[in-house]
Every structure is written in C-alpha cells, then in structure tokens.
Amino acid sequence: MNRNGGLFTDGTRYIIYGICFILFIGVMMMIPKDLKREETWRVEAHIIKKEVVEEDGETLYLLHTEDSIGNKATYQIVQGALNERMTAEDVHKQIRRGRYYRLKLTDGEQYGCDYPVICGAATLIDGFTEETEGAH
C-alpha cells in the first residue's frame, strides 16, 4: 500500500493490539491467584510440646498437639505457607505450650514437609468447643 492507506492499517493494528490486551487481562483475572492454599482445613488442638529441629542445615519448627479425644498429631510451621508479615520463627515463639488453638492447616507435601503445615492464623481459644467435643 501507499502512504495514504498507512494510517488505516496503523489504526487497525492498534485496535487489534487493544483487543488482545483486553482478552489477556480477562484470562489473567480468571486464573486462581493462590492455588497452593486451595485445600485447607481447621483443627482445634492443645499444644503439648514445641520443638525446633535442625535437619540438613534447615530449621524445622514443630508443634506436637492433642485433639479433644486424645489423638496426637504433629504440625510444622513453614515460612512459604505464611504471609509476608509473619516469620515461621515468630509464629513458633508466639504459640504457647499448654494452650488451646484453632489452627488452619494444609498438606505439607507441597512444601516438602512430612507433617501438615500451618498456613494461617493460630487463634487462641479457651478450650475445645462443644462442637469439637461432641463430634467424636
């Protein structure tokens, strides 16, 4: 084409770029933002022991717990499962032995852990709730 048709093709190109950009934004908005926290659950637990273990040059923060019917479980605190404002060390220090907590957990496999991982707030509670005690 000559120079007279150049404006029309440039304009068409910008329109196509604009449509592609809008479609790209639309697709990006449909993709889930946080796939790793998709499968979570909550438990109420009595903290019976806290432990810091050095393994392969890595520090592991472990919580040994007991539920309302006496089942024991171990949970791990991992930095990758927490938000940017908290560190695994600080969360481990703030949780007190002998207290009761409602913990948000996720599978530890995705973080390379052998235990379920705490992935949200550990809420201090006064003891096991009636729903938890009656569920067993």
mmCIF file of N, CA, C and O in Angstrom, residues 26-61:
data_model
loop_
_atom_site.group_PDB
_atom_site.id
_atom_site.type_symbol
_atom_site.label_atom_id
_atom_site.label_comp_id
_atom_site.label_asym_id
_atom_site.label_seq_id
_atom_site.Cartn_x
_atom_site.Cartn_y
_atom_site.Cartn_z
ATOM 1 N N GLY A 26 -8.484 -10.326 30.748
ATOM 2 C CA GLY A 26 -9.630 -11.166 31.116
ATOM 3 C C GLY A 26 -9.209 -12.572 31.489
ATOM 4 O O GLY A 26 -9.692 -13.138 32.475
ATOM 5 N N VAL A 27 -8.310 -13.162 30.720
ATOM 6 C CA VAL A 27 -7.827 -14.512 31.018
ATOM 7 C C VAL A 27 -7.056 -14.516 32.331
ATOM 8 O O VAL A 27 -7.206 -15.426 33.154
ATOM 9 N N MET A 28 -6.224 -13.519 32.576
ATOM 10 C CA MET A 28 -5.445 -13.448 33.809
ATOM 11 C C MET A 28 -6.345 -13.318 35.039
ATOM 12 O O MET A 28 -6.015 -13.822 36.101
ATOM 13 N N MET A 29 -7.468 -12.657 34.901
ATOM 14 C CA MET A 29 -8.377 -12.498 36.033
ATOM 15 C C MET A 29 -9.105 -13.805 36.356
ATOM 16 O O MET A 29 -9.562 -13.993 37.483
ATOM 17 N N MET A 30 -9.228 -14.703 35.392
ATOM 18 C CA MET A 30 -9.927 -15.973 35.619
ATOM 19 C C MET A 30 -9.042 -17.018 36.279
ATOM 20 O O MET A 30 -9.539 -17.964 36.874
ATOM 21 N N ILE A 31 -7.736 -16.886 36.201
ATOM 22 C CA ILE A 31 -6.810 -17.854 36.780
ATOM 23 C C ILE A 31 -6.805 -17.678 38.300
ATOM 24 O O ILE A 31 -6.651 -16.567 38.798
ATOM 25 N N PRO A 32 -6.968 -18.752 39.070
ATOM 26 C CA PRO A 32 -6.927 -18.626 40.537
ATOM 27 C C PRO A 32 -5.598 -18.037 41.000
ATOM 28 O O PRO A 32 -4.540 -18.379 40.483
ATOM 29 N N LYS A 33 -5.674 -17.157 41.975
ATOM 30 C CA LYS A 33 -4.485 -16.444 42.422
ATOM 31 C C LYS A 33 -3.595 -17.253 43.346
ATOM 32 O O LYS A 33 -2.405 -17.084 43.368
ATOM 33 N N ASP A 34 -4.168 -18.135 44.152
ATOM 34 C CA ASP A 34 -3.366 -18.847 45.131
ATOM 35 C C ASP A 34 -3.755 -20.323 45.146
ATOM 36 O O ASP A 34 -4.539 -20.759 45.973
ATOM 37 N N LEU A 35 -3.185 -21.085 44.242
ATOM 38 C CA LEU A 35 -3.552 -22.487 44.120
ATOM 39 C C LEU A 35 -3.094 -23.322 45.309
ATOM 40 O O LEU A 35 -3.735 -24.278 45.681
ATOM 41 N N LYS A 36 -1.965 -22.959 45.940
ATOM 42 C CA LYS A 36 -1.420 -23.803 46.990
ATOM 43 C C LYS A 36 -2.253 -23.807 48.267
ATOM 44 O O LYS A 36 -2.126 -24.688 49.084
ATOM 45 N N ARG A 37 -3.112 -22.838 48.467
ATOM 46 C CA ARG A 37 -3.933 -22.799 49.675
ATOM 47 C C ARG A 37 -5.354 -23.262 49.430
ATOM 48 O O ARG A 37 -6.233 -23.031 50.226
ATOM 49 N N GLU A 38 -5.568 -23.927 48.305
ATOM 50 C CA GLU A 38 -6.908 -24.342 47.934
ATOM 51 C C GLU A 38 -7.485 -25.350 48.925
ATOM 52 O O GLU A 38 -8.620 -25.242 49.333
ATOM 53 N N GLU A 39 -6.703 -26.327 49.332
ATOM 54 C CA GLU A 39 -7.196 -27.355 50.236
ATOM 55 C C GLU A 39 -6.693 -27.096 51.647
ATOM 56 O O GLU A 39 -5.572 -27.464 51.987
ATOM 57 N N THR A 40 -7.512 -26.464 52.434
ATOM 58 C CA THR A 40 -7.153 -26.191 53.823
ATOM 59 C C THR A 40 -8.251 -26.721 54.738
ATOM 60 O O THR A 40 -9.377 -26.953 54.311
ATOM 61 N N TRP A 41 -7.905 -26.914 55.981
ATOM 62 C CA TRP A 41 -8.880 -27.318 56.991
ATOM 63 C C TRP A 41 -8.462 -26.721 58.324
ATOM 64 O O TRP A 41 -7.341 -26.272 58.496
ATOM 65 N N ARG A 42 -9.397 -26.715 59.247
ATOM 66 C CA ARG A 42 -9.137 -26.165 60.580
ATOM 67 C C ARG A 42 -9.256 -27.277 61.617
ATOM 68 O O ARG A 42 -10.087 -28.158 61.498
ATOM 69 N N VAL A 43 -8.397 -27.182 62.628
ATOM 70 C CA VAL A 43 -8.462 -28.109 63.755
ATOM 71 C C VAL A 43 -8.327 -27.314 65.047
ATOM 72 O O VAL A 43 -7.751 -26.226 65.059
ATOM 73 N N GLU A 44 -8.885 -27.879 66.091
ATOM 74 C CA GLU A 44 -8.660 -27.335 67.421
ATOM 75 C C GLU A 44 -7.675 -28.266 68.103
ATOM 76 O O GLU A 44 -7.855 -29.488 68.074
ATOM 77 N N ALA A 45 -6.630 -27.689 68.683
ATOM 78 C CA ALA A 45 -5.570 -28.526 69.235
ATOM 79 C C ALA A 45 -5.034 -27.941 70.534
ATOM 80 O O ALA A 45 -4.982 -26.729 70.715
ATOM 81 N N HIS A 46 -4.641 -28.842 71.415
ATOM 82 C CA HIS A 46 -3.965 -28.491 72.661
ATOM 83 C C HIS A 46 -2.475 -28.685 72.396
ATOM 84 O O HIS A 46 -2.046 -29.784 72.016
ATOM 85 N N ILE A 47 -1.667 -27.655 72.588
ATOM 86 C CA ILE A 47 -0.234 -27.742 72.322
ATOM 87 C C ILE A 47 0.432 -28.435 73.514
ATOM 88 O O ILE A 47 0.417 -27.921 74.624
ATOM 89 N N ILE A 48 0.998 -29.618 73.267
ATOM 90 C CA ILE A 48 1.637 -30.347 74.365
ATOM 91 C C ILE A 48 3.158 -30.222 74.333
ATOM 92 O O ILE A 48 3.807 -30.406 75.354
ATOM 93 N N LYS A 49 3.722 -29.911 73.166
ATOM 94 C CA LYS A 49 5.170 -29.759 73.076
ATOM 95 C C LYS A 49 5.519 -28.925 71.848
ATOM 96 O O LYS A 49 4.892 -29.058 70.800
ATOM 97 N N LYS A 50 6.526 -28.066 72.010
ATOM 98 C CA LYS A 50 7.075 -27.291 70.895
ATOM 99 C C LYS A 50 8.511 -27.746 70.684
ATOM 100 O O LYS A 50 9.206 -28.044 71.646
ATOM 101 N N GLU A 51 8.914 -27.781 69.414
ATOM 102 C CA GLU A 51 10.247 -28.302 69.130
ATOM 103 C C GLU A 51 10.860 -27.557 67.950
ATOM 104 O O GLU A 51 10.187 -27.253 66.971
ATOM 105 N N VAL A 52 12.150 -27.246 68.069
ATOM 106 C CA VAL A 52 12.929 -26.679 66.963
ATOM 107 C C VAL A 52 14.003 -27.702 66.629
ATOM 108 O O VAL A 52 14.804 -28.065 67.491
ATOM 109 N N VAL A 53 13.996 -28.184 65.395
ATOM 110 C CA VAL A 53 14.901 -29.255 64.972
ATOM 111 C C VAL A 53 15.755 -28.760 63.808
ATOM 112 O O VAL A 53 15.239 -28.134 62.885
ATOM 113 N N GLU A 54 17.048 -29.056 63.872
ATOM 114 C CA GLU A 54 17.951 -28.776 62.748
ATOM 115 C C GLU A 54 18.078 -30.054 61.933
ATOM 116 O O GLU A 54 18.482 -31.088 62.458
ATOM 117 N N GLU A 55 17.713 -29.984 60.650
ATOM 118 C CA GLU A 55 17.783 -31.160 59.786
ATOM 119 C C GLU A 55 18.311 -30.749 58.419
ATOM 120 O O GLU A 55 17.712 -29.905 57.746
ATOM 121 N N ASP A 56 19.429 -31.302 58.023
ATOM 122 C CA ASP A 56 20.067 -30.992 56.732
ATOM 123 C C ASP A 56 20.300 -29.488 56.569
ATOM 124 O O ASP A 56 20.058 -28.920 55.505
ATOM 125 N N GLY A 57 20.747 -28.842 57.637
ATOM 126 C CA GLY A 57 21.025 -27.410 57.587
ATOM 127 C C GLY A 57 19.786 -26.533 57.571
ATOM 128 O O GLY A 57 19.866 -25.327 57.366
ATOM 129 N N GLU A 58 18.637 -27.119 57.782
ATOM 130 C CA GLU A 58 17.376 -26.391 57.779
ATOM 131 C C GLU A 58 16.761 -26.432 59.171
ATOM 132 O O GLU A 58 16.852 -27.438 59.865
ATOM 133 N N THR A 59 16.122 -25.341 59.581
ATOM 134 C CA THR A 59 15.454 -25.296 60.878
ATOM 135 C C THR A 59 13.991 -25.667 60.698
ATOM 136 O O THR A 59 13.290 -25.050 59.893
ATOM 137 N N LEU A 60 13.536 -26.673 61.432
ATOM 138 C CA LEU A 60 12.138 -27.101 61.394
ATOM 139 C C LEU A 60 11.459 -26.669 62.688
ATOM 140 O O LEU A 60 11.969 -26.927 63.776
ATOM 141 N N TYR A 61 10.301 -26.015 62.555
ATOM 142 C CA TYR A 61 9.516 -25.588 63.708
ATOM 143 C C TYR A 61 8.310 -26.522 63.811
ATOM 144 O O TYR A 61 7.435 -26.519 62.948
#
